[in-house]
XYZ file of C-alpha atoms in Angstrom:
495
model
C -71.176 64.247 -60.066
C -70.694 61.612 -57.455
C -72.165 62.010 -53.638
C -69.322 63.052 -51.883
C -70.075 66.433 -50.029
C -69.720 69.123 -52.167
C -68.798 71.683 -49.817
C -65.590 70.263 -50.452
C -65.375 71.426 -53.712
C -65.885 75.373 -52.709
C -65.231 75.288 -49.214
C -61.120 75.046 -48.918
C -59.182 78.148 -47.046
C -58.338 80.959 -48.939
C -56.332 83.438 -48.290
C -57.252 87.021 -47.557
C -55.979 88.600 -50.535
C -55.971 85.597 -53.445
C -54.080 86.769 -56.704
C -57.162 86.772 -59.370
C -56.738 84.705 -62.152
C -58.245 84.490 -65.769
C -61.143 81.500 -66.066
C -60.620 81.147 -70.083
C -62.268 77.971 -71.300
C -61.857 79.263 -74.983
C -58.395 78.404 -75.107
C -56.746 77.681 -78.519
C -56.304 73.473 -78.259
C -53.652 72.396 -80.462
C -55.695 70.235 -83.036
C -55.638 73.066 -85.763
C -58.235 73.905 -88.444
C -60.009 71.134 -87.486
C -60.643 72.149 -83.745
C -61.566 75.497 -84.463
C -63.640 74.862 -87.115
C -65.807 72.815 -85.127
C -67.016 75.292 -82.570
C -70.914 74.619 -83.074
C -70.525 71.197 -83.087
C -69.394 70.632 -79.689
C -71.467 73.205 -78.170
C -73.445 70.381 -77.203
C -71.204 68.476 -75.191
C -70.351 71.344 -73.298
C -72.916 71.032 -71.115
C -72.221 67.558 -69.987
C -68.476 68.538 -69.390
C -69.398 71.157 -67.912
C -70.060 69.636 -64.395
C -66.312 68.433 -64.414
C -64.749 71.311 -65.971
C -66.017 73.652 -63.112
C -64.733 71.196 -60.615
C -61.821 71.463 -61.772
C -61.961 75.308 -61.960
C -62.766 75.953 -58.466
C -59.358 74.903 -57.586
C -59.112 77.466 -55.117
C -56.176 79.084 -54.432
C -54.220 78.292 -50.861
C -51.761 79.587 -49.104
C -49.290 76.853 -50.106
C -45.186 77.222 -49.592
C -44.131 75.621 -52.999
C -41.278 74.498 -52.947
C -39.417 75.445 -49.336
C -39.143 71.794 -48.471
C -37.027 71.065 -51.591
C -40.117 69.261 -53.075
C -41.227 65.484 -52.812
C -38.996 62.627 -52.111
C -37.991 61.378 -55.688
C -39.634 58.239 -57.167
C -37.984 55.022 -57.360
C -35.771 54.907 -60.630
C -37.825 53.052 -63.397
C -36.176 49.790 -64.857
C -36.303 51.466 -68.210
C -35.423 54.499 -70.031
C -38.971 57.114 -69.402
C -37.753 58.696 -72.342
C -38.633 56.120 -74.793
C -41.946 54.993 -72.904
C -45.044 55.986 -73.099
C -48.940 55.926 -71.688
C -52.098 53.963 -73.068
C -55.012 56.627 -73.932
C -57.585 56.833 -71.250
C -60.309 58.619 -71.628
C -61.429 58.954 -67.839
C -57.680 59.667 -66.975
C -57.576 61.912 -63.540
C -61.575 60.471 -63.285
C -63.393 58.728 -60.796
C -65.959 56.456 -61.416
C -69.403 56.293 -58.530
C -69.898 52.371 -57.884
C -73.573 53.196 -57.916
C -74.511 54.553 -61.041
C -71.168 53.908 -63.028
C -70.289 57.711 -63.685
C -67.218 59.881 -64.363
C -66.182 62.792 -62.343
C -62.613 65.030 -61.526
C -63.157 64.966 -57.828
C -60.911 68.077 -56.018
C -57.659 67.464 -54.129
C -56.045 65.204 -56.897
C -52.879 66.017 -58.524
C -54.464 68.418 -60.937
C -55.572 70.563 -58.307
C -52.210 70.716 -56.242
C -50.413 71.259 -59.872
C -52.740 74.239 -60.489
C -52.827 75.292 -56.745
C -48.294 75.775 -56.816
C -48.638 77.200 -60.103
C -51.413 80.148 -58.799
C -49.589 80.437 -56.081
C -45.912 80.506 -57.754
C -47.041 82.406 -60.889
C -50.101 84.856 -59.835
C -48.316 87.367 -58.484
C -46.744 88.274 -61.799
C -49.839 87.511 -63.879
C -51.244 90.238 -61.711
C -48.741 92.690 -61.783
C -48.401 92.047 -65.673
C -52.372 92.418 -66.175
C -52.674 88.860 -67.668
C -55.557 88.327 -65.192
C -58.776 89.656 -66.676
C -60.871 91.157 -63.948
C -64.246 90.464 -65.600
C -63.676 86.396 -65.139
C -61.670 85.785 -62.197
C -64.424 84.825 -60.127
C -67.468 82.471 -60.314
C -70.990 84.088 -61.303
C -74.339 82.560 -60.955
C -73.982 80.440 -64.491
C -70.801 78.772 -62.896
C -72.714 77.880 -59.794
C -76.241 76.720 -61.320
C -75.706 73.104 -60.173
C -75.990 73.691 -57.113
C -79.438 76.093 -57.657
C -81.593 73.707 -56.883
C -79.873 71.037 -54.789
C -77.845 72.563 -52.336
C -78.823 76.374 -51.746
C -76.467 77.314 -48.897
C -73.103 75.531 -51.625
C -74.557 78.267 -54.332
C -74.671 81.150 -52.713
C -70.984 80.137 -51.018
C -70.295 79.411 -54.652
C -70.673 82.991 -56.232
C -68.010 85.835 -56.250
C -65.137 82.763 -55.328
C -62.251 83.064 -56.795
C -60.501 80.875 -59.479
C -56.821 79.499 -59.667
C -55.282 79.403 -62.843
C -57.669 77.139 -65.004
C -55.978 73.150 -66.398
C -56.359 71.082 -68.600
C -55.637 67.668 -69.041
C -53.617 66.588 -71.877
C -53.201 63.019 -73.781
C -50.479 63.768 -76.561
C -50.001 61.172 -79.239
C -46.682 59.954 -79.874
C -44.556 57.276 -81.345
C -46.657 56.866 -84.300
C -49.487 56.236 -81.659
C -48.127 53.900 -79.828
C -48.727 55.471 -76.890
C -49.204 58.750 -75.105
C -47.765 61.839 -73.187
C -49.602 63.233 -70.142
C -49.384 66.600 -69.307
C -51.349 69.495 -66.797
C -51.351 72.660 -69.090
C -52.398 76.232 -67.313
C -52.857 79.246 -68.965
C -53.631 82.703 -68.434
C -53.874 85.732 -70.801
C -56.638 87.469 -72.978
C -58.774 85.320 -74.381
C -59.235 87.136 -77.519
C -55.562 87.055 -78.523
C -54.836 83.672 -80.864
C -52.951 82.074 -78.013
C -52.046 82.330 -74.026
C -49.456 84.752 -73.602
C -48.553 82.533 -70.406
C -48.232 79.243 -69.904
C -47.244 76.314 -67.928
C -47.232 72.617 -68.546
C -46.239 69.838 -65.769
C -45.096 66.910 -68.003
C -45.806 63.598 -66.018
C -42.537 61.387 -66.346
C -42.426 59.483 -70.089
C -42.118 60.033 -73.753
C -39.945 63.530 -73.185
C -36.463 63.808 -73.434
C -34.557 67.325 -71.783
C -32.282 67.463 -74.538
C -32.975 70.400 -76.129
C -34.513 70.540 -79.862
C -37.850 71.646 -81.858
C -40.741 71.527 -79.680
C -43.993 70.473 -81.459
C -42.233 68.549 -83.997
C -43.491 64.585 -84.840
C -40.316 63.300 -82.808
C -40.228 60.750 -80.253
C -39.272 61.374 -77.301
C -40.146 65.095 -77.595
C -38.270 68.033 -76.583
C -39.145 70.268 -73.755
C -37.180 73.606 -74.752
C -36.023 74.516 -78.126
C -32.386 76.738 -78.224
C -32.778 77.341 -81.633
C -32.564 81.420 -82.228
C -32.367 82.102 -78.213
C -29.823 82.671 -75.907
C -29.463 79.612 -74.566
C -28.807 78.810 -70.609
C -28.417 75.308 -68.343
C -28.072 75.283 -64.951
C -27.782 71.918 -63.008
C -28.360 72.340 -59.022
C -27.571 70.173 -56.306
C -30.464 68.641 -54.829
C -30.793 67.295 -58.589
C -32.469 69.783 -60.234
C -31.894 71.239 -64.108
C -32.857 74.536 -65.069
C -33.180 75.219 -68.688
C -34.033 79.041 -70.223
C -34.421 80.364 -73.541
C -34.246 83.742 -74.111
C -35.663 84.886 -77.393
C -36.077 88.925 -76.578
C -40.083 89.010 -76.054
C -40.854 85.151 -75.239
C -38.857 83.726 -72.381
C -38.782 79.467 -72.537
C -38.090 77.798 -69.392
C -37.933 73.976 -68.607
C -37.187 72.921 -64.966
C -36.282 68.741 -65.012
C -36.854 67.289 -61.273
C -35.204 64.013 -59.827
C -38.116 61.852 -60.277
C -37.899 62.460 -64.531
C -41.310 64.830 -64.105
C -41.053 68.353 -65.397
C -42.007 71.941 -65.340
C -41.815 73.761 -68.646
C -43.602 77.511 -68.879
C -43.705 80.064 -71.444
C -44.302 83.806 -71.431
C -44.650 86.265 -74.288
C -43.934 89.805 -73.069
C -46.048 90.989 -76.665
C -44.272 90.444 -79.357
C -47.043 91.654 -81.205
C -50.195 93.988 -80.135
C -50.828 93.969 -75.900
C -47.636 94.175 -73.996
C -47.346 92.259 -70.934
C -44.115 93.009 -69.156
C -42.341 90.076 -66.566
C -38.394 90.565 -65.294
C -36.678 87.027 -66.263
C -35.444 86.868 -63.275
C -38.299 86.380 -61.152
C -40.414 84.091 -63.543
C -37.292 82.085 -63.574
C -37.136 82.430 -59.385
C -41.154 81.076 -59.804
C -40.356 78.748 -62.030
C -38.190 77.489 -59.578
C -40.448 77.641 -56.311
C -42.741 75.050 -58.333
C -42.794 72.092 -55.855
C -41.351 68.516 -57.936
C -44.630 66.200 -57.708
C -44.992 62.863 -57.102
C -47.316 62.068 -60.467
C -49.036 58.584 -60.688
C -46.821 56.606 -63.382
C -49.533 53.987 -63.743
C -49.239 52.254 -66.872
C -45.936 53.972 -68.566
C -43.930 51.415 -70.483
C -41.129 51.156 -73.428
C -42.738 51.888 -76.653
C -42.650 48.417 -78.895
C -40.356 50.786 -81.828
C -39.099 54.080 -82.019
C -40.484 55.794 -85.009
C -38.017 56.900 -88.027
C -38.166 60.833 -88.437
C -41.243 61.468 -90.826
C -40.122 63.073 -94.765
C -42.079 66.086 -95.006
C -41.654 70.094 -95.635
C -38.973 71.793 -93.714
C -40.001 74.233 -91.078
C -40.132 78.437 -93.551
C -41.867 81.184 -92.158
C -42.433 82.415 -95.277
C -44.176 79.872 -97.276
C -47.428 81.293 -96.293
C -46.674 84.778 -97.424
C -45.148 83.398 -100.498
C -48.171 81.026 -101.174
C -51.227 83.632 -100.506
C -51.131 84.366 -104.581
C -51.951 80.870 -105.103
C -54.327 80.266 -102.452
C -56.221 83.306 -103.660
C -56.474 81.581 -107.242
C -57.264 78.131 -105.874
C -59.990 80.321 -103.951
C -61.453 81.858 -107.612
C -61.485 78.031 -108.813
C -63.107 76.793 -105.796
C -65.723 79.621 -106.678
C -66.303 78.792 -109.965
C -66.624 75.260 -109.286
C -69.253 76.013 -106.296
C -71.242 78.298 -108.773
C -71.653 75.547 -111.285
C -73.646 73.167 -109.040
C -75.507 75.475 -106.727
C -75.715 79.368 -108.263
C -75.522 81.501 -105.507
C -72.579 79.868 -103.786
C -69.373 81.680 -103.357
C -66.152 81.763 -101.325
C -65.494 84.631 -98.372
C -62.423 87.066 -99.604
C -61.245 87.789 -96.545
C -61.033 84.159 -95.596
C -58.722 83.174 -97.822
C -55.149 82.033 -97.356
C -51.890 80.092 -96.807
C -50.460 78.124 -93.683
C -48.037 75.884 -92.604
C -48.985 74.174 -89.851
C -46.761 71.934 -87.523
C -48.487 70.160 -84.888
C -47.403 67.355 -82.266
C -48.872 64.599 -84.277
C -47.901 65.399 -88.041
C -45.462 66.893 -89.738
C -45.098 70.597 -91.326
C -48.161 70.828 -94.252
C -48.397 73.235 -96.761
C -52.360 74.168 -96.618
C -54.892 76.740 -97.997
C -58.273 77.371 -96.075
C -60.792 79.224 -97.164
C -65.109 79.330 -96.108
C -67.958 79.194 -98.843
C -71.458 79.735 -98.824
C -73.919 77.514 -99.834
C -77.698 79.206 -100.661
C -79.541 76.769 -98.306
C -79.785 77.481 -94.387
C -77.995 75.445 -92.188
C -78.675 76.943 -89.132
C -82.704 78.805 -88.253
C -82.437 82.922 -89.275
C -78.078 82.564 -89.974
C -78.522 82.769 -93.678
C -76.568 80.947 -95.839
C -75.123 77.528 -94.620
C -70.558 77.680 -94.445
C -68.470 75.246 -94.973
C -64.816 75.300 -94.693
C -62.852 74.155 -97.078
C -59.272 73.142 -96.658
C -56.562 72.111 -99.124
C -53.617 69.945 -98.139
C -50.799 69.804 -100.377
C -48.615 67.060 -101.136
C -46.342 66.247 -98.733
C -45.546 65.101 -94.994
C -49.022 63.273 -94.903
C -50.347 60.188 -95.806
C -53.948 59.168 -96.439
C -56.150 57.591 -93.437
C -57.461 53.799 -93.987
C -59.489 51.592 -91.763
C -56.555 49.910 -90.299
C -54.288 52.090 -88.762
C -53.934 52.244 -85.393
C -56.066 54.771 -83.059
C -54.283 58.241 -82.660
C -51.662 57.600 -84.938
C -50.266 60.986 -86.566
C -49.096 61.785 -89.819
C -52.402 61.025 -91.221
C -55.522 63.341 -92.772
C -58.192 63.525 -91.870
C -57.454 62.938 -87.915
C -60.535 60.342 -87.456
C -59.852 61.347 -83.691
C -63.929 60.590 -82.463
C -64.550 63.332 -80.921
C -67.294 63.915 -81.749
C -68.679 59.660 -82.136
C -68.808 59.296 -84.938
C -66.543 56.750 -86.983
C -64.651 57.079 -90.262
C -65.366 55.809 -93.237
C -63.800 55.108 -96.679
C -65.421 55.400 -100.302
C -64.944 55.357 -103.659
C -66.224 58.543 -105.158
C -65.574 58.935 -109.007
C -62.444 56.895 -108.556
C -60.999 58.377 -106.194
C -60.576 57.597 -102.355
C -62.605 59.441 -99.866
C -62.771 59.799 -96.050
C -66.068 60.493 -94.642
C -66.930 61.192 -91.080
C -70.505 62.286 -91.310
C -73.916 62.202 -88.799
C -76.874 63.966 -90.142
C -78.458 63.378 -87.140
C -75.610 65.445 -85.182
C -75.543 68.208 -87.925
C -71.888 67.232 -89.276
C -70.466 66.595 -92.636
C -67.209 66.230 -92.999
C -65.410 64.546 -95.834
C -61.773 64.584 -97.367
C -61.432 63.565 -100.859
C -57.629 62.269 -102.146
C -56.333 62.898 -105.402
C -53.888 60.352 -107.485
C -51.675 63.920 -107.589
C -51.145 63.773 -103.772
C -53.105 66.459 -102.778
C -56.698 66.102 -100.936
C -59.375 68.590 -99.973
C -61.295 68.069 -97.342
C -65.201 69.829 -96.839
C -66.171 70.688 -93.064
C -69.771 71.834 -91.953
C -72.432 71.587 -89.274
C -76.242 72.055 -88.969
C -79.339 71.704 -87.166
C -82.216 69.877 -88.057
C -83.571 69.050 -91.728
C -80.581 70.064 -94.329
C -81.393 70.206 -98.115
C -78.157 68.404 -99.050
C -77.652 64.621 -98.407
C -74.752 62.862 -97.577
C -73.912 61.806 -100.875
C -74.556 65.119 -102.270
C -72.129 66.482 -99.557
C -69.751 64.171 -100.850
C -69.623 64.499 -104.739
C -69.570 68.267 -103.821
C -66.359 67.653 -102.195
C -65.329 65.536 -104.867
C -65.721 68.521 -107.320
C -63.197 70.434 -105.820
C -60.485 71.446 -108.751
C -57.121 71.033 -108.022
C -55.143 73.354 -106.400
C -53.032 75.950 -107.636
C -49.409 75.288 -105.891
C -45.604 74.660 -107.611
C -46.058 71.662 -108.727
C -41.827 71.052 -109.020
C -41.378 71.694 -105.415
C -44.191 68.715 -104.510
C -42.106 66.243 -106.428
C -38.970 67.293 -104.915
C -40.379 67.139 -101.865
């Protein structure tokens, strides 16, 4: 962290009676497999980020007025449409760099904090009343506070038992083919073991969004912040410049609010749809919605994108593909089996982790995939037993192949070659056929994707510590021995 005092970071008014709030920092990110696949992996980097993700956590909660002053004067028009513009990635985005040592750090009182400060504020009362607020984690314990420990005794002990607002995160979305980027400040609350937030809120900075309603998550640019499809479907303009947009869908309420300056508000709430119910009256989320302040965001660096992108050919959105496709997944896992026993006896694939999906994410189209997890008789990890690897099948259509030359972040493309984790792509030859390969023993990861002239690929995920009995290349013509998939072959070439 850098030297400024950090009694400012804990030592802001609260009120008497601050709404708690859930601290979940296992959210569901929107990468897919691939993110949660790679949970051991970035355990280690969680301890570096740590330092910045609790600064930005102890965002406590004040006794602001969101909202009563009509908001913040709106920002000079730009001189070209935000809609079609974007932002270059920056890593350190939000981040301050120390002129001494050259270090990163989210300092407090930036526009992070006062988005997550109007939104505890706006929304905590009914996260509370709804019981979307785990008890258990809405205030700091001693592992939150260690970094103090030892430095600064009196800042620890004011540390524990404070409460938290409504945790952030900071979000770079590709778009435009990767031309450029979206920037967002996405909250959350809800339980942490369900597979997503049953509440959320996302302050889109101005650029690369367009309020015209339409599928949300889709590989458009710009991107939509509501989608009407199957709700009932309300707009109401207001005078001081304002649009309100809701989407009733019966258990999840959509709402977009579009201020003057071309920021916006969009929030979600599922009222449990399936399994725990958590009850809000539309009306007052949409009053809330509306108390949230319009902010004056730092546009630094937003400009046209170079070419919109043409819609991307892939598989239309179905619901039911998965269902309809678990037959064939199940067979493709039997193959991938009997493939697995042939080089290493012993091996075998999970039952239960077999099956279909159809994923649709921001930067790629809808895929048609099967996932499933082997085991491998050597030990990947000290007294775990067998080592796991997951294996993942991507059928043809709405995906190309990665190379060397496309340009960073650019979507549409498997494997993602995002660096996350530092280590750089690679492409082979293996038995004719293309590979990708992202590997660093020294890390513990292995992953590779193999591509087949039939336009399907299967790509081989894994991590481990220390010494592992298979090499690289090993790794890799095990991928490569993958059979093919068992999917309709007619619908591919349609596609």
């Amino acid at each position: 962290m850098n030297d400024h005092d950090p009694m400012a970071i804990i030592g802001r008014a609260i009120p008497e009676d601050p709404p708690p709030a859930n601290f979940d920092l296992d959210r569901i990110v929107s990468d897919g497999y691939r993110a949660r696949r790679r949970h051991r992996a970035v355990l280690g980097g969680a301890a570096t980020a740590g330092v910045a993700a609790l600064a930005g956590a102890l965002a406590l909660a004040v006794g602001l007025n969101p909202g009563a002053d009509g908001g913040v004067e709106a920002a000079e028009q730009f001189d070209f449409d935000p809609a079609t513009a974007a932002y270059p990635y920056d890593e350190h985005w939000g981040a301050v760099q120390d002129p001494e040592d050259g270090s990163w750090a989210y300092e407090t009182g930036g526009e992070a904090d006062e988005v997550a400060e109007a939104a505890t504020t706006a929304f905590g009362p009914l996260l509370d009343e709804a019981g979307l607020w785990d008890d258990a984690l809405n205030t700091s314990e001693a592992e939150d506070c260690e970094m103090f420990e030892e430095s600064a005794t009196e800042v620890y002990n004011e540390c524990l038992d404070q409460p938290f607002g409504l945790p952030y995160q900071r979000n770079q979305t590709p778009a435009a083919d990767g031309q450029g980027y979206l920037r967002s400040y996405w909250l959350y609350a809800g339980d942490e073991e369900a597979d997503a937030p049953a509440f959320t809120a996302e302050a889109m900075l101005p650029g690369g969004w367009t309020a015209e309603p339409g599928p949300v998550g889709a590989n458009e640019f710009p991107q939509h912040l509501v989608d009407d499809e199957g709700a009932e479907f309300t707009t109401e303009e207001f005078e001081d410049g304002r649009t309100l947009m809701v989407a009733d869908r019966g258990c999840v309420y959509d709402l977009a609010v579009v201020y003057p300056n071309e920021s916006a508000l969009r929030v979600s709430w599922d009222t449990g749809c399936e399994g725990e119910q958590y009850p809000v009256d539309l009306g007052e989320l949409t009053d809330a919605a509306l108390s949230m302040p319009e902010f004056a965001f730092d546009t630094g660096g937003l400009a046209p994108v170079d070419e919109l992108p043409e819609p991307p050919d892939g598989w239309p959105a179905d619901d039911g593909w998965a269902e309809g496709a678990q037959a064939d997944a199940v067979a493709t896992g039997e193959a991938v089996e009997e493939a697995l026993t042939g080089l290493y006896p012993g091996a075998d694939v999970i039952d239960e982790s077999v099956g279909a999906s159809a994923p649709e994410e921001a930067d790629s189209t809808v895929l048609h995939q099967y996932s499933m997890t082997a085991t491998l008789p050597f030990e990947a990890f000290a007294g775990e037993g067998d080592a796991h690897v997951n294996v993942t099948y991507t059928l043809p259509g709405g995906w190309t192949p990665w190379t060397p030359d496309l340009a960073e972040g650019e979507g549409g493309h498997l494997p993602d070659c995002d660096g996350k984790l530092g280590i750089d792509c690679a492409q082979v030859d293996v038995d004719g056929r293309t590979a990708v390969v992202e590997v660093d023993p020294e890390s513990g990861v292995y992953e590779v994707t193999v591509f087949d002239e039939d336009g399907w690929a299967v790509n081989l995920f894994m991590t481990f510590e220390g010494e592992f009995d298979l090499t690289v290349e090993e790794f890799t013509e095990l991928a490569a021995a993958m059979p093919a998939p068992v999917h309709d072959e007619e619908a591919a070439q349609q596609d």
